[in-house]
Short mmCIF file of C-alpha atoms in Angstrom, two decimals:
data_model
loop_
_atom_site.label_atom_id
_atom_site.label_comp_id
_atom_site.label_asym_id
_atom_site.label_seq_id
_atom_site.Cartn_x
_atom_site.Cartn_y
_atom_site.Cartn_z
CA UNK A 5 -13.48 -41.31 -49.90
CA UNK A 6 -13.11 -40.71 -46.19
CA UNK A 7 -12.15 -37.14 -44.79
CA UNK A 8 -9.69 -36.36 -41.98
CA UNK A 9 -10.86 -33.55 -40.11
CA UNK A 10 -8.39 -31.33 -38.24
CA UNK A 11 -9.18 -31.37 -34.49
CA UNK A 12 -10.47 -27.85 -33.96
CA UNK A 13 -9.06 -28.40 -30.10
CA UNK A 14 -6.71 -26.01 -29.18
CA UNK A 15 -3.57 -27.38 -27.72
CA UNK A 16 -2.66 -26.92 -24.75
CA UNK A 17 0.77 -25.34 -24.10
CA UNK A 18 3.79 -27.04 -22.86
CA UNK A 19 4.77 -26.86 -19.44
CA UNK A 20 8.29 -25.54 -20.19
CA UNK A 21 8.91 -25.31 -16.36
CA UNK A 22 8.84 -29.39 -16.42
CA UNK A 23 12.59 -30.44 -16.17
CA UNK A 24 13.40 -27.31 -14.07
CA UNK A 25 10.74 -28.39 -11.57
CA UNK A 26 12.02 -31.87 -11.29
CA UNK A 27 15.62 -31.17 -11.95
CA UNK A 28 15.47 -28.75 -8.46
CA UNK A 29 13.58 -31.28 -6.59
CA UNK A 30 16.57 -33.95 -7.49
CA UNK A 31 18.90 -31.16 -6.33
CA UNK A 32 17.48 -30.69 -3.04
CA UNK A 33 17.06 -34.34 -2.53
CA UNK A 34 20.60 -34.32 -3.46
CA UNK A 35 21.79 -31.67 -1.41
CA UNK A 36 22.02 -32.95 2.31
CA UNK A 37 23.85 -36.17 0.69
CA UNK A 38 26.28 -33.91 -0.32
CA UNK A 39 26.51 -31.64 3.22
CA UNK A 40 27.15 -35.30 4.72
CA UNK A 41 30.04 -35.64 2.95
CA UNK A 42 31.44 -32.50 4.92
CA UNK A 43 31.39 -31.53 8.51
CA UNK A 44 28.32 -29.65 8.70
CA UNK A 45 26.05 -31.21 11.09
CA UNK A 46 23.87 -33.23 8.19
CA UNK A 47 23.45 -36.31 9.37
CA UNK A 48 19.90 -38.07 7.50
CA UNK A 49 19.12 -42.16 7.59
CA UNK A 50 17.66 -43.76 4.98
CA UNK A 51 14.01 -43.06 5.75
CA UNK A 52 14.88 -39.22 5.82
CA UNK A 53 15.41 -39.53 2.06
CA UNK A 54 12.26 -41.47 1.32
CA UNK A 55 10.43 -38.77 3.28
CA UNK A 56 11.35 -36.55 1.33
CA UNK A 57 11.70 -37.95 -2.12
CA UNK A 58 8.03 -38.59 -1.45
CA UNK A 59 7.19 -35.64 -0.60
CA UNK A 60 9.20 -33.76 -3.34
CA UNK A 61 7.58 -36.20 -5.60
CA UNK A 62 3.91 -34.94 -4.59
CA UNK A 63 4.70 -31.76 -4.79
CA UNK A 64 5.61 -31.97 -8.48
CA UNK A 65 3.09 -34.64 -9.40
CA UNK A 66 0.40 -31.45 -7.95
CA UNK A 67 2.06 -29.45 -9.73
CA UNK A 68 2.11 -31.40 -13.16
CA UNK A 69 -1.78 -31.69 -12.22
CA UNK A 70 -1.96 -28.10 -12.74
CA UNK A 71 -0.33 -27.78 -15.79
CA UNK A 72 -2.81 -29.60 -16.95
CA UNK A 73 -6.34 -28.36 -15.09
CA UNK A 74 -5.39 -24.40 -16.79
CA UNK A 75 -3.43 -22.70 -19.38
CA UNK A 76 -3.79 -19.65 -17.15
CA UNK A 77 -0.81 -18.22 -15.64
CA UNK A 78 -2.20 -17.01 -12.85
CA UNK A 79 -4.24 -20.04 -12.29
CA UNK A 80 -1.20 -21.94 -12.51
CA UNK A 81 0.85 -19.70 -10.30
CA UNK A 82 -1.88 -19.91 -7.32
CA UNK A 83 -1.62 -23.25 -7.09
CA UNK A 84 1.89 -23.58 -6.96
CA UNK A 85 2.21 -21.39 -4.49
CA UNK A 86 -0.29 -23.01 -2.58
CA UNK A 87 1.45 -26.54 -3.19
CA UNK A 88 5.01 -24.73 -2.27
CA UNK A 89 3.29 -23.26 0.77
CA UNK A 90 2.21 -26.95 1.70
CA UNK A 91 5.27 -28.63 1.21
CA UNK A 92 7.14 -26.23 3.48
CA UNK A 93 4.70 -26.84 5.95
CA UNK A 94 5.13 -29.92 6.76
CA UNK A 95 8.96 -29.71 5.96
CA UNK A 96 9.13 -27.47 8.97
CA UNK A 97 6.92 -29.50 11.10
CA UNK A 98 9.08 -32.33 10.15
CA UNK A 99 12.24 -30.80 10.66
CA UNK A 100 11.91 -28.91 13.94
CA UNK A 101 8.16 -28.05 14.57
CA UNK A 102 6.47 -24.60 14.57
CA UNK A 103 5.70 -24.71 18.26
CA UNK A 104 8.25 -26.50 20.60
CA UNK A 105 9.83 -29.44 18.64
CA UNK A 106 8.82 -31.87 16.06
CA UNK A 107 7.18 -34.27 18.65
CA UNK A 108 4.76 -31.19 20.04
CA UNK A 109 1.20 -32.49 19.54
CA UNK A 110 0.43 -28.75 18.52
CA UNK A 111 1.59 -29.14 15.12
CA UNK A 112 -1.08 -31.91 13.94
CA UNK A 113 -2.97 -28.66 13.88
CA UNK A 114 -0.94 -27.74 10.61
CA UNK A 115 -2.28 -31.08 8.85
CA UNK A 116 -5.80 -29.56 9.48
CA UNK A 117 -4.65 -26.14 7.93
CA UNK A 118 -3.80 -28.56 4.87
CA UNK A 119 -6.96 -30.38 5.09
CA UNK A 120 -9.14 -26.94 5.12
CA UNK A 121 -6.76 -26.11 1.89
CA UNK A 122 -7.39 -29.90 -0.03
CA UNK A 123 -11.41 -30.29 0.65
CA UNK A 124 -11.83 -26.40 -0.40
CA UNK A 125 -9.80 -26.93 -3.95
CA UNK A 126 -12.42 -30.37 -4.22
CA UNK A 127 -15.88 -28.36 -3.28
CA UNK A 128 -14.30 -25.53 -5.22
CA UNK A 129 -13.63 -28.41 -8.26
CA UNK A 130 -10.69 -26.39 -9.13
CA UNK A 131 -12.66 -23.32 -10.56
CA UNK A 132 -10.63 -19.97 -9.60
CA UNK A 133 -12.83 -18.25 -7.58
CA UNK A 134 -13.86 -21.30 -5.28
CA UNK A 135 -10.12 -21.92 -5.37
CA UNK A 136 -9.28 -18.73 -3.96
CA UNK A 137 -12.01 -18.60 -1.23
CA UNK A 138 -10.58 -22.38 -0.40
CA UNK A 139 -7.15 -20.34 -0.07
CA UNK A 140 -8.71 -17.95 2.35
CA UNK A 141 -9.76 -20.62 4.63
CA UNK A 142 -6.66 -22.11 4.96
CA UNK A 143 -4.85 -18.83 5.99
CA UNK A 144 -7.21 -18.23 8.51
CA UNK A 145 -7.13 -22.18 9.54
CA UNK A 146 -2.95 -21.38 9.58
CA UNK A 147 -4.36 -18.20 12.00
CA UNK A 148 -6.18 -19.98 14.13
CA UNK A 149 -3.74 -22.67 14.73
CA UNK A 150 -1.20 -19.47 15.70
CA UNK A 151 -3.74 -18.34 18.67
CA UNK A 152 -4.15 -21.88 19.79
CA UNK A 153 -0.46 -22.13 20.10
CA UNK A 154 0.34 -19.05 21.75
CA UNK A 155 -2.50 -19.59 24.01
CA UNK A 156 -1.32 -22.97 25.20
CA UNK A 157 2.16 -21.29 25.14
CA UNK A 158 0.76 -19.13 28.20
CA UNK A 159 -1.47 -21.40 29.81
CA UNK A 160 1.47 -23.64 30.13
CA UNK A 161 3.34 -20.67 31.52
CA UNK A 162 0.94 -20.11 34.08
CA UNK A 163 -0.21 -16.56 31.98
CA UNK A 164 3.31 -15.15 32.45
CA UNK A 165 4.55 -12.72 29.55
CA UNK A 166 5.24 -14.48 26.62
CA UNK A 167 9.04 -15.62 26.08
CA UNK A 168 10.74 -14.53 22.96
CA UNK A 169 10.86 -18.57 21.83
CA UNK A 170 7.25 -18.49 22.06
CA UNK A 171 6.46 -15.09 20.48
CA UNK A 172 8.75 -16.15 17.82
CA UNK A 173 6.95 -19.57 16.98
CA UNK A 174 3.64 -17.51 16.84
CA UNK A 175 5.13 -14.99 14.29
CA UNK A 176 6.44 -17.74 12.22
CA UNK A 177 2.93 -19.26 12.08
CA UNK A 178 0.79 -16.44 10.94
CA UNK A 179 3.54 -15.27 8.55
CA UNK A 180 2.46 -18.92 6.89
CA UNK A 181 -0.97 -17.28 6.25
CA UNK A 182 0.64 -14.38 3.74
CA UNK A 183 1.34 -17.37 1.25
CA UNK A 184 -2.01 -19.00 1.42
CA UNK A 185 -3.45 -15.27 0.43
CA UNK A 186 -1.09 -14.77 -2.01
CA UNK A 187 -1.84 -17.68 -3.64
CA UNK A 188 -5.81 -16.41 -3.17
CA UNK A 189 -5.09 -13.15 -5.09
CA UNK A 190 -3.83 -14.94 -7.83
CA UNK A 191 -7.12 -17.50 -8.29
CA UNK A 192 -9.09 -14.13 -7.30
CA UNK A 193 -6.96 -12.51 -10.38
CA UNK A 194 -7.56 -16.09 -12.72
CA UNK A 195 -11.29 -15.93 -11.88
CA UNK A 196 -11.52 -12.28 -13.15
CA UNK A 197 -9.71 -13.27 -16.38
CA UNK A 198 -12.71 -15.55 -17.23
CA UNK A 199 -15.50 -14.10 -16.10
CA UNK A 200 -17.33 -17.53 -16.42
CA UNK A 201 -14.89 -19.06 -13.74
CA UNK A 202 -15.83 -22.13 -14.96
CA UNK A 203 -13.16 -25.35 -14.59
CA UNK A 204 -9.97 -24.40 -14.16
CA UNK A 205 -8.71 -25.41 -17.54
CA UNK A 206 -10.97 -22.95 -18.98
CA UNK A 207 -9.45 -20.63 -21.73
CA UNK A 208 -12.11 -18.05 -21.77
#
């Protein structure tokens, strides 16, 4: 007589944040189809909403990916952040640019900042404390990209004081790095949680 053993597994919980993640996301996509409607400026094309479906899209698929990589709240809030803090980056860029407008060369720096961000959570394999030094990186990438911007700003000035558009744009840019460390803090706080900091779906 065969036996059925009970899968000593534990089961991971659900993500209970699932339909409210996707159910904003249709929202937002929603919303500027509904500002069109009215006089308020809105005016997108077709390929604006497949922009940002797609993006939306990513930025909840990442997210569903970390549902699943930890059970760890703070885990799972570091990387959202981190994926919130990358969608808004290149919503911005999109939208009007950091420095100058949208078609300002200076802002395929931000792609990098994303890039430093990607390759570290892939070296780090998604363990928290080689997540949150990956997290580091890209807020001083995001840092770096603010000094190259406000010193172009002045070269192209000819070294005159900086004007309040560009000191503006340069404040914007390095407030970007206070989400990238906030989202380090909380892998720093995941990693000391399980002091093996193994895989990120460890339960310790």
């Amino acid at each position: 007589m065969s036996t059925v053993r009970a899968s000593t597994r534990p089961r991971r919980p659900r993500n209970r944040l699932r339909p409210w993640l996707w159910g904003g996301a249709a929202c937002l996509l929603l919303l500027p189809a509904v500002a069109m409607r009215f006089d308020t400026g809105v005016d997108w094309g077709a390929g604006d909403f497949i922009v940002m479906g797609a993006m939306l899209a990513i930025a909840c698929g990442l997210y569903e990916l970390a549902t699943r990589l930890s059970d760890r709240t703070s885990w799972r809030a570091g990387f959202g952040l981190a994926v919130a803090t990358g969608f808004l980056t290149v919503w911005v860029n999109l939208a009007v640019g950091m420095f100058g407008s949208e078609d300002n060369r200076l802002n395929l720096m931000f792609g990098g900042v994303l890039l430093v961000a990607a390759l570290g959570a892939l070296l780090a394999r998604f363990r928290a404390r080689g997540m949150a030094w990956a997290m580091v990186a890209a807020a001083a990438a995001q840092l770096a990209a603010a000094a190259v911007g406000l010193a172009v700003g002045l070269a192209a000035d000819a070294y005159a004081p900086p004007g309040p558009m560009l000191v503006r744009e340069t404040v914007l840019t390095a407030c970007f790095a206070l989400p990238w460390l906030a989202s380090a803090l909380l892998f720093r706080r995941a990693a000391q949680q399980d002091p093996q900091a193994g895989r990120a779906g460890s339960t310790g």
